[in-house]
mmCIF file of C-alpha atoms in Angstrom:
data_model
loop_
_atom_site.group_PDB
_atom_site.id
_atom_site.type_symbol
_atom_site.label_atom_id
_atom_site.label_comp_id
_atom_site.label_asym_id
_atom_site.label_seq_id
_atom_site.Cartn_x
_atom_site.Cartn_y
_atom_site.Cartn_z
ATOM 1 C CA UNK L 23 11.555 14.294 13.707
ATOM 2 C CA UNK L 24 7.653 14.321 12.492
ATOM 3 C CA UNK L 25 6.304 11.472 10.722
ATOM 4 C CA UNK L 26 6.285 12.792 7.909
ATOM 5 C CA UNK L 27 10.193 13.642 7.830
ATOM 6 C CA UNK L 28 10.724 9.954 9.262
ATOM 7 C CA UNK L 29 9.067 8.268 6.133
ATOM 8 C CA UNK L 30 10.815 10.840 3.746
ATOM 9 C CA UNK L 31 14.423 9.870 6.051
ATOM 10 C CA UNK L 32 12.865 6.180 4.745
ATOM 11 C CA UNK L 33 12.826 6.635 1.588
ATOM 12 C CA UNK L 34 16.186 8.568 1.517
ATOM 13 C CA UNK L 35 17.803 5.230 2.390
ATOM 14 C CA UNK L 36 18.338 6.217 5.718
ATOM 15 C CA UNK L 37 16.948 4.880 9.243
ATOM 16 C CA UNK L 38 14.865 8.123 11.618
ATOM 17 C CA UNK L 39 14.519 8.008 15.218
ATOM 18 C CA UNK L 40 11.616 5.701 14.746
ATOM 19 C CA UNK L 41 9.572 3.489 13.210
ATOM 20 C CA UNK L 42 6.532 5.273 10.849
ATOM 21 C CA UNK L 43 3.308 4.157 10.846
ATOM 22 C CA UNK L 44 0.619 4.394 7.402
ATOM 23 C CA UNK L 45 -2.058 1.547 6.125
ATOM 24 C CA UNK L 46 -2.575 0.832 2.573
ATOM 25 C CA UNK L 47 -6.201 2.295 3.184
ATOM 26 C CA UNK L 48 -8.619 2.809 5.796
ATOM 27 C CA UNK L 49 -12.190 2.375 6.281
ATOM 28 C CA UNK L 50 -13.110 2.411 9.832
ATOM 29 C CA UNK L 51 -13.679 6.631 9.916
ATOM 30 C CA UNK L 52 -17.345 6.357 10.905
ATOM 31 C CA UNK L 53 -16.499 3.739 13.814
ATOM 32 C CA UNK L 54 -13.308 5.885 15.328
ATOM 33 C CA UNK L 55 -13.832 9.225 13.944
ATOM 34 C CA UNK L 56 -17.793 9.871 13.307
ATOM 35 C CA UNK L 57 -17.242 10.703 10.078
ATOM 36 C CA UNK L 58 -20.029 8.935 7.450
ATOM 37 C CA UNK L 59 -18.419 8.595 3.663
ATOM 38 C CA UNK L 60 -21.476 6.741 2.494
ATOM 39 C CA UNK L 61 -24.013 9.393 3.456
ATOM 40 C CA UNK L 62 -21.508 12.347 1.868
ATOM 41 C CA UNK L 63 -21.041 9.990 -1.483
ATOM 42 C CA UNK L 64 -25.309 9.052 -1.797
ATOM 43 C CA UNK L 65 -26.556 12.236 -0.687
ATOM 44 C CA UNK L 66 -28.045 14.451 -4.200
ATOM 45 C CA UNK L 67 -25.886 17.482 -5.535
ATOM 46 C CA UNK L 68 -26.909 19.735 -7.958
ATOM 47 C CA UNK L 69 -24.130 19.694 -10.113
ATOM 48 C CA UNK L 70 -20.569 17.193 -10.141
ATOM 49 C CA UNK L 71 -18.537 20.180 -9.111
ATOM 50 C CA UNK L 72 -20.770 20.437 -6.033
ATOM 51 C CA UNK L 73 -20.324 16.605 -5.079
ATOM 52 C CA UNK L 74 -16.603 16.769 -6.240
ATOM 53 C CA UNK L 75 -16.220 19.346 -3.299
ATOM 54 C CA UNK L 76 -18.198 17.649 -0.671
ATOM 55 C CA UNK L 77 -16.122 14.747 -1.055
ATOM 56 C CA UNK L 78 -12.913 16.111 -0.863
ATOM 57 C CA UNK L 79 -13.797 18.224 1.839
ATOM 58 C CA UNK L 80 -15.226 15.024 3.821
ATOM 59 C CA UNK L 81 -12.089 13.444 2.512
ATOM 60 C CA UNK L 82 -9.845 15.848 4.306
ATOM 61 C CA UNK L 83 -11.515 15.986 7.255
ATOM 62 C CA UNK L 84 -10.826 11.924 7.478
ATOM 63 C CA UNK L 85 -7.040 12.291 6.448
ATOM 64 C CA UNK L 86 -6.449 15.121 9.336
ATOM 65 C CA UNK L 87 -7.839 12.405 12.109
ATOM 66 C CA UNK L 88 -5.458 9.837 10.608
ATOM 67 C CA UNK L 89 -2.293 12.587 10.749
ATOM 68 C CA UNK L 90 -3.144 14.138 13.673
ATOM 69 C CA UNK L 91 -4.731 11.333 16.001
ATOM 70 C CA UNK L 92 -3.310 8.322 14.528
ATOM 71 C CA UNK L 93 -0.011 9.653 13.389
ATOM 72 C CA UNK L 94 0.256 8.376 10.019
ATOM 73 C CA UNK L 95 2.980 9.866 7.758
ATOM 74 C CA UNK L 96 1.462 9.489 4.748
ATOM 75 C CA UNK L 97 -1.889 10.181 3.508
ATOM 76 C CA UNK L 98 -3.432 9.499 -0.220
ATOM 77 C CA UNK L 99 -6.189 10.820 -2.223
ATOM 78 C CA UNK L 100 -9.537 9.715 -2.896
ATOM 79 C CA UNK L 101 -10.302 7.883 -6.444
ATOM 80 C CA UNK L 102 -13.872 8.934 -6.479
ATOM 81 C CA UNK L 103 -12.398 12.236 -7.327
ATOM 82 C CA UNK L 104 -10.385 13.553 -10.417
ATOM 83 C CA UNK L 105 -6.546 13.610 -9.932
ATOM 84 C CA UNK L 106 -6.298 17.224 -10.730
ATOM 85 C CA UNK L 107 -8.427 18.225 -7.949
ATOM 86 C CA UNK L 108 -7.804 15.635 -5.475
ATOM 87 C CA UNK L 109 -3.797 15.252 -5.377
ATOM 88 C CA UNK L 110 -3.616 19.427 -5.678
ATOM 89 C CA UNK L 111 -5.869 19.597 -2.202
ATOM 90 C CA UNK L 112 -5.037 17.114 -0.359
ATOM 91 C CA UNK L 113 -1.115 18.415 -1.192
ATOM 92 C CA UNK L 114 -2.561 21.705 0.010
ATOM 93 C CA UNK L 115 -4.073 20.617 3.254
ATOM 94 C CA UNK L 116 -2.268 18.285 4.584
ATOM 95 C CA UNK L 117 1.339 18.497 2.813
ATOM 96 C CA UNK L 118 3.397 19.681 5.356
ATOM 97 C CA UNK L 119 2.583 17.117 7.799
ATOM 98 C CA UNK L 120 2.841 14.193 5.876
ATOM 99 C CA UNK L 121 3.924 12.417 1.989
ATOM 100 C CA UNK L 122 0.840 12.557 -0.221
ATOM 101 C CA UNK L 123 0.875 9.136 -1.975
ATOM 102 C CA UNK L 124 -1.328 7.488 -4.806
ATOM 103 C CA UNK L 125 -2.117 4.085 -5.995
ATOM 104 C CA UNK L 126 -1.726 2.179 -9.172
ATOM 105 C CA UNK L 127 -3.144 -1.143 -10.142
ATOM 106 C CA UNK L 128 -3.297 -1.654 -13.691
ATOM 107 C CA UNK L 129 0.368 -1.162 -14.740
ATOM 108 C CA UNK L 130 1.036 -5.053 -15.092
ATOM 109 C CA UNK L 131 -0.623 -8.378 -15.045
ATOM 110 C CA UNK L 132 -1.714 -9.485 -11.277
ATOM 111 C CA UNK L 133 -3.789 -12.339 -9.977
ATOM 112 C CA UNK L 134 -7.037 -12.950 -12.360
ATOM 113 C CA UNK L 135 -10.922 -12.665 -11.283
ATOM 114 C CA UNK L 136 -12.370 -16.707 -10.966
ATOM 115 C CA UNK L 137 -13.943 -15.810 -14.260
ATOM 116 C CA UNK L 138 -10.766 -14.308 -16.245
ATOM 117 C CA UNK L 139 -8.534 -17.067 -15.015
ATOM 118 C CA UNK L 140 -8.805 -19.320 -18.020
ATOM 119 C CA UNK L 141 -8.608 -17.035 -20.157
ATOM 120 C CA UNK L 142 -5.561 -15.501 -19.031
ATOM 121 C CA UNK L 143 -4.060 -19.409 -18.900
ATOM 122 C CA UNK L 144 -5.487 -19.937 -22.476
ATOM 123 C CA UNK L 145 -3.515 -16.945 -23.855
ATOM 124 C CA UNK L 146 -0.504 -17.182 -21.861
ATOM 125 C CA UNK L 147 0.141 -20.502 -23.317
ATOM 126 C CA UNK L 148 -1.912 -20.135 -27.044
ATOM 127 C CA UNK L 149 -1.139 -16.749 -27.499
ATOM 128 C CA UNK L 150 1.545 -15.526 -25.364
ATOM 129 C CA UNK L 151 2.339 -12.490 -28.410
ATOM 130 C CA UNK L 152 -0.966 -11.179 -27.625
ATOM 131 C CA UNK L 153 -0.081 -11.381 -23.862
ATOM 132 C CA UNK L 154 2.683 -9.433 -24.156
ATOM 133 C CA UNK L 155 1.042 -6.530 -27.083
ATOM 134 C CA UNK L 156 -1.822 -6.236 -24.084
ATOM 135 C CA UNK L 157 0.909 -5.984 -21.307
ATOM 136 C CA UNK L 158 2.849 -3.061 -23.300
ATOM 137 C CA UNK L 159 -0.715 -1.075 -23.792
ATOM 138 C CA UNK L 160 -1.038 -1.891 -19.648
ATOM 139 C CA UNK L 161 2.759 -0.783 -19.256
ATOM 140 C CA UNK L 162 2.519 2.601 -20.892
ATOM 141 C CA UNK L 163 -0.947 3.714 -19.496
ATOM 142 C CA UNK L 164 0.349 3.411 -15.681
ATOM 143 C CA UNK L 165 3.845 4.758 -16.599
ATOM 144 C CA UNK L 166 1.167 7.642 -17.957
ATOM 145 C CA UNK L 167 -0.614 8.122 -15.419
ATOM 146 C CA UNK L 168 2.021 8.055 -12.432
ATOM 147 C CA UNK L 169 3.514 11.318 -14.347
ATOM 148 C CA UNK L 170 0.648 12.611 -14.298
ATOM 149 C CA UNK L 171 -0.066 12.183 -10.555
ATOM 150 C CA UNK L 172 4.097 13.032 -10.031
ATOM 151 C CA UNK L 173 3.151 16.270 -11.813
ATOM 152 C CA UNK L 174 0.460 17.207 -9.832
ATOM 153 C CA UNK L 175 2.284 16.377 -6.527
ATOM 154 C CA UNK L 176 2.190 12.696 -5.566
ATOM 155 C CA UNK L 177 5.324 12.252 -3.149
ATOM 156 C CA UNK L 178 5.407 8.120 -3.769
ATOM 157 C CA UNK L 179 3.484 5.654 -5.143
ATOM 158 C CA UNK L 180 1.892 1.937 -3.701
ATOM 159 C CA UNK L 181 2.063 -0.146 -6.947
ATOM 160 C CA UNK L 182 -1.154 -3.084 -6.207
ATOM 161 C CA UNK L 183 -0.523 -6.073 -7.621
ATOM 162 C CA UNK L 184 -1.395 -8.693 -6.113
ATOM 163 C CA UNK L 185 0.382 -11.770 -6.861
ATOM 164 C CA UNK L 186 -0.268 -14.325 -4.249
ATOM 165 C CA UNK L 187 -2.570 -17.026 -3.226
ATOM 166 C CA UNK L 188 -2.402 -17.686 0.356
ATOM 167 C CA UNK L 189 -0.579 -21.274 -0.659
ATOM 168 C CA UNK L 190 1.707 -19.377 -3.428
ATOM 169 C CA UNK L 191 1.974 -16.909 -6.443
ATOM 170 C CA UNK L 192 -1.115 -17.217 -9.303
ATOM 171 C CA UNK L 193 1.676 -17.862 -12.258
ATOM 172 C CA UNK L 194 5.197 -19.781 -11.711
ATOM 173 C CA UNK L 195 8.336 -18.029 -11.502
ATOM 174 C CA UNK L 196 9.488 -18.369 -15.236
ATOM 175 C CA UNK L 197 6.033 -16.823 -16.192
ATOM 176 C CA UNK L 198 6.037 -13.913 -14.182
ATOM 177 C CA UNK L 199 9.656 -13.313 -15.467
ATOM 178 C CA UNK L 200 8.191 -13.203 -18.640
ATOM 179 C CA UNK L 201 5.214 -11.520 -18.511
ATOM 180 C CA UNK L 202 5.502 -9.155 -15.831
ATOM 181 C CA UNK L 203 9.011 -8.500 -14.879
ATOM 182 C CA UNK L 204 10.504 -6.680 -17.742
ATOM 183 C CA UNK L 205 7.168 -4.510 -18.113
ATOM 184 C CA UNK L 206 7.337 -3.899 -13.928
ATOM 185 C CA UNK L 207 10.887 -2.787 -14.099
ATOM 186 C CA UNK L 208 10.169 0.015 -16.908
ATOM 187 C CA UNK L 209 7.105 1.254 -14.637
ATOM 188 C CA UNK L 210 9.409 1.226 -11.584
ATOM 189 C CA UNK L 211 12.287 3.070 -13.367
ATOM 190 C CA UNK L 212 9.941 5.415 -14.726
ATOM 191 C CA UNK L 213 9.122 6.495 -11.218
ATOM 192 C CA UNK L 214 12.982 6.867 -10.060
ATOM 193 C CA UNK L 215 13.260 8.654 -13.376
ATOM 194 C CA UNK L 216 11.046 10.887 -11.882
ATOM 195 C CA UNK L 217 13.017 11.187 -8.282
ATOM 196 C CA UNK L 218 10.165 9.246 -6.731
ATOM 197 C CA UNK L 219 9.824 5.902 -4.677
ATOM 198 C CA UNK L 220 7.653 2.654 -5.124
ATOM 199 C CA UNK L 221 6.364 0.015 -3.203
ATOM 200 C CA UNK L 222 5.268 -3.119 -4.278
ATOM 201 C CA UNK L 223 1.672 -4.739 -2.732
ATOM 202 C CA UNK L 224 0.569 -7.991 -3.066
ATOM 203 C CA UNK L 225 -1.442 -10.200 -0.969
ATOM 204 C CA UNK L 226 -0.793 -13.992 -0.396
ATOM 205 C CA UNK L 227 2.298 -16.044 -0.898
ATOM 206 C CA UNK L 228 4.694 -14.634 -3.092
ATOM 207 C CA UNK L 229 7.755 -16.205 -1.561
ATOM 208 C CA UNK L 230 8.618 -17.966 -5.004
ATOM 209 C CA UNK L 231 8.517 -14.392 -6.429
ATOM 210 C CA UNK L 232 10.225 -12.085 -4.491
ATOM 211 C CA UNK L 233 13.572 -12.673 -6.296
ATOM 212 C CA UNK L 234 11.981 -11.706 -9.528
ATOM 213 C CA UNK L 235 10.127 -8.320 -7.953
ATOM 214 C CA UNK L 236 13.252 -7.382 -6.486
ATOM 215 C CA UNK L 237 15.230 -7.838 -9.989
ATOM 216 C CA UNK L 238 12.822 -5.092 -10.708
ATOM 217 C CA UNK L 239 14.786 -2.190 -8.789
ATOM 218 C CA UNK L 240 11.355 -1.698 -6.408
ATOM 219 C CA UNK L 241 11.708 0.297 -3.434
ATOM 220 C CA UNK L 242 10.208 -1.899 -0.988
ATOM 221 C CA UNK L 243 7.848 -4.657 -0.218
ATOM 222 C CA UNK L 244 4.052 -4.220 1.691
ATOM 223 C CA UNK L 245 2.027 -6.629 2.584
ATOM 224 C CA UNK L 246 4.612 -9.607 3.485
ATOM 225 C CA UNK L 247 1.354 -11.475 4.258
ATOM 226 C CA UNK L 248 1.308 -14.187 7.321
ATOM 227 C CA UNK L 249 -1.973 -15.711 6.136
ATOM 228 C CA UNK L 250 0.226 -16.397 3.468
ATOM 229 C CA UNK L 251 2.979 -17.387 5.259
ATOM 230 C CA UNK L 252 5.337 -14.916 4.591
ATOM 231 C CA UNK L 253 7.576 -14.115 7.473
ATOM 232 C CA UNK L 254 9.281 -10.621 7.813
ATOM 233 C CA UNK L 255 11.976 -12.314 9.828
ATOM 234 C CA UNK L 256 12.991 -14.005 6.564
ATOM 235 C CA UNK L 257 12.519 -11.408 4.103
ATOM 236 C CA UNK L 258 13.927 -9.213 5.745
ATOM 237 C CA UNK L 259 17.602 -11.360 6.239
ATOM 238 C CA UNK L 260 16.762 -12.154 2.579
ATOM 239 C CA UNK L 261 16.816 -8.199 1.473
ATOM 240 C CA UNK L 262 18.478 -6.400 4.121
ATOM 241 C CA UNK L 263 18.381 -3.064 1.768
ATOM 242 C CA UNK L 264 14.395 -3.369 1.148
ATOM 243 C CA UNK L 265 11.828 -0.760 2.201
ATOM 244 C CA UNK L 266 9.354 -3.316 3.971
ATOM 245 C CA UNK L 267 5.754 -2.620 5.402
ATOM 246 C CA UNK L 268 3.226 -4.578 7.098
ATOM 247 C CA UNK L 269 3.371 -8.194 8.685
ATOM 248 C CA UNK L 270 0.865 -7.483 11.457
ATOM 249 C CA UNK L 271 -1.731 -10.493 10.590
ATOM 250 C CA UNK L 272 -5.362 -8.807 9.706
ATOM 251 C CA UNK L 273 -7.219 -11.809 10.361
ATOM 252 C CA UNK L 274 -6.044 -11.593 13.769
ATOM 253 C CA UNK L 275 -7.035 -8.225 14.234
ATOM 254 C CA UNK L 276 -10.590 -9.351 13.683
ATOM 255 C CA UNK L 277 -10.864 -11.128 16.883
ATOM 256 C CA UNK L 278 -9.751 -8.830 20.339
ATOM 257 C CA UNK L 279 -7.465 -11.193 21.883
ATOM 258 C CA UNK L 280 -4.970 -8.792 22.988
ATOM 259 C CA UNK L 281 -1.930 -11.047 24.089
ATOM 260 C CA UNK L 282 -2.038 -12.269 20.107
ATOM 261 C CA UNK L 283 -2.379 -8.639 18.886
ATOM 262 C CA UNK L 284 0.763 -7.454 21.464
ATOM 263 C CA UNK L 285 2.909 -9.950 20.176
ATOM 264 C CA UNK L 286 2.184 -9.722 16.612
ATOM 265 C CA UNK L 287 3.127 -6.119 16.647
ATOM 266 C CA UNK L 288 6.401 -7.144 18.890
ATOM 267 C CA UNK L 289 7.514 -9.718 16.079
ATOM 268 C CA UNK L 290 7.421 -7.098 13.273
ATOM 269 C CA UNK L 291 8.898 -4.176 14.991
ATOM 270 C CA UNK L 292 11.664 -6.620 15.951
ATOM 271 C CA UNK L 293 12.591 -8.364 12.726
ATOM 272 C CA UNK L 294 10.822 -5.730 10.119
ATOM 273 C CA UNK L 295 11.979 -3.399 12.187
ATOM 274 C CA UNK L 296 13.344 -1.420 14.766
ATOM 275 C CA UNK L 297 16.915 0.178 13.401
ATOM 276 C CA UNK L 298 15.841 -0.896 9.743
ATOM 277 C CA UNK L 299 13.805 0.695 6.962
ATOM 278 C CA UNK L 300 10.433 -0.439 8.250
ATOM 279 C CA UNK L 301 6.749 0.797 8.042
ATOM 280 C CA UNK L 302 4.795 -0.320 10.327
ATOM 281 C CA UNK L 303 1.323 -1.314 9.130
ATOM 282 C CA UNK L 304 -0.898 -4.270 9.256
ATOM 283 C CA UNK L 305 -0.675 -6.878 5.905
ATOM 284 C CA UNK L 306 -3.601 -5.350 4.056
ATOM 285 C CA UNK L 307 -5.836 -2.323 5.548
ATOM 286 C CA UNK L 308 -7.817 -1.391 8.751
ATOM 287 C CA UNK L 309 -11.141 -2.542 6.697
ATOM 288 C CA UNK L 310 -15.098 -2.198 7.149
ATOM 289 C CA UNK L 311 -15.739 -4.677 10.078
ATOM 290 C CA UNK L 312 -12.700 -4.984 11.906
ATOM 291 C CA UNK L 313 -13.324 -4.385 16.044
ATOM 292 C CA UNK L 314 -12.096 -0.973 17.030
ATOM 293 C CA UNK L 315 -10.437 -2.481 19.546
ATOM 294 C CA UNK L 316 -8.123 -4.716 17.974
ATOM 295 C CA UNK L 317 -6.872 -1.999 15.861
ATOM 296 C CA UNK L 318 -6.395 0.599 19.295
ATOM 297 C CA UNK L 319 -4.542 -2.360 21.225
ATOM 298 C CA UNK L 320 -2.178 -2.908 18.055
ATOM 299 C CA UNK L 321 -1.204 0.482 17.865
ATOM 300 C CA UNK L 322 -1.273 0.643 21.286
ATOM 301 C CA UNK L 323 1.664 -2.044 21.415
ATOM 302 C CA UNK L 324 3.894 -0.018 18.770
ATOM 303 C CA UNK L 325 3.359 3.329 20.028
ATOM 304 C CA UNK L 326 4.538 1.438 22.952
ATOM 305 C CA UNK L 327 7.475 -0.109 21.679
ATOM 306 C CA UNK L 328 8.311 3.496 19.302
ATOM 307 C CA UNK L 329 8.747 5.296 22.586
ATOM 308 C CA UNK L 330 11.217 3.692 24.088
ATOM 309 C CA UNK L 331 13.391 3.370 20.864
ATOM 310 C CA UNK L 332 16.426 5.495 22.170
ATOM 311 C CA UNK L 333 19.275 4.046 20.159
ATOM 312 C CA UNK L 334 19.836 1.535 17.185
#
């Protein structure tokens, strides 16, 4: 099987030959691949069309290395660029080698900015009608959009909304059931209306509201966060059916201890996992910073560990 076909056997509800392999994003394409975003994105163009094609060509060029040298099975396109140009090429280029995804992170109500907090709390309590007219404006507008992106080619979507504090979820249970889950199960049904998967991200501890995302019908569950606590072992037993994705601790990855690394990687191939709908990927994204290093040894470890998968 490729990747590609391996993610798709995924989200058939079926288990490949092995375990596929995407991040949420990726930033490290100057450090591992030469390739300098910032200098394509600042440099002066004549016209927008002009800078619109520099960037998806640069963009390209970055999502071949990740298909080709990393192995990723699913690549996504870039949001400095409109979706009618972006989802269409990178479809084009690299379609046949691996699921072209896109991201949405506006559909429902997620963790607050330190200076929207109150204000959120204020209304949620003083004016919870207003809450919900706002949430049904926020509702539509992604359901809008994801057809859009569906239309144009998208083969999943990554919903982002974080939820989580690393020491729990930023509203209680019986809030989020109110506010968010009956406006997160229309988005999500709008997408299998559309013969399409989606996966839920959030950050943090959500522990306390995995019950209510998974009353929502989603697909399957990325970051499962250990700097939040969150322990793929357990979710996993918890929602044997689930899509889930991620696991491998970032903050680890920013030091090179490789014994650490190795056995992070081991944990979540065994309980996420191996013989189960997993994705293997680290809880957030390979980000701006992170040693080189840490991120070869962990894939290192579960190209490792894929290879000498030989029966379930």
């Amino acid at each position: 099987m490729t990747n590609k076909e391996r993610l798709q056997t995924i989200f058939n509800g079926e288990v490949p030959d092995k375990v596929p392999h995407f991040e949420l994003d990726f930033y490290m394409e100057k450090e591992l691949f030469g390739i300098d975003r910032k200098k394509v994105q600042e440099k002066y163009y004549p016209t927008e069309a002009a800078r619109n094609d520099a960037i998806l060509k640069d963009h390209i060029d970055v999502m071949e290395h990740l298909v080709d040298e990393l192995g990723y099975s699913s690549v996504y396109f870039n949001w400095d660029l409109p979706p009618e140009l972006g989802i269409k090429e990178v479809k084009k280029a690299l379609g046949s080698k691996a699921l072209v995804r896109t991201h949405e992170w506006d559909g429902v109500y997620w963790m607050p900015t330190g200076e929207e907090f109150m204000p959120f709390v204020n209304m949620m309590y003083g004016n919870p009608e207003e809450l919900h007219v706002n949430a049904r404006k926020k509702c539509d507008r992604a359901i809008e959009r994801l057809k859009i992106h569906a239309d144009l080619g998208a083969d999943f979507f990554m919903l982002c909304y974080d939820s989580g504090f690393n020491n729990g979820p930023f509203i209680a249970p019986q809030e989020y059931a109110e506010f968010v889950t009956p406006y997160l199960t229309e988005i999500v049904q709008s997408v299998h209306d559309m013969g399409l998967k989606a996966i839920l991200h959030s950050d943090g501890d959500i522990d306390l509201l995995l019950d209510e995302m998974y009353k929502t019908g989603i697909d399957g569950f990325h970051s499962i966060d250990p700097q939040g606590g969150m322990d793929i072992k357990k979710v996993r037993e918890k929602y044997p059916d689930l899509i889930l994705m991620g696991n491998v601790n970032c903050a680890m990855l920013q030091e090179t201890e490789e014994d650490k690394i190795r056995e992070s990687v081991k944990y979540c191939m065994e309980h996420g996992g191996v013989g189960t709908r997993y994705i293997f990927s680290t809880s957030n994204c390979i980000y701006p910073g992170m040693p080189p290093e840490s991120y070869k040894i962990m894939l290192n470890e579960y190209h490792s560990i894929n290879n000498k998968i030989t029966d379930y």
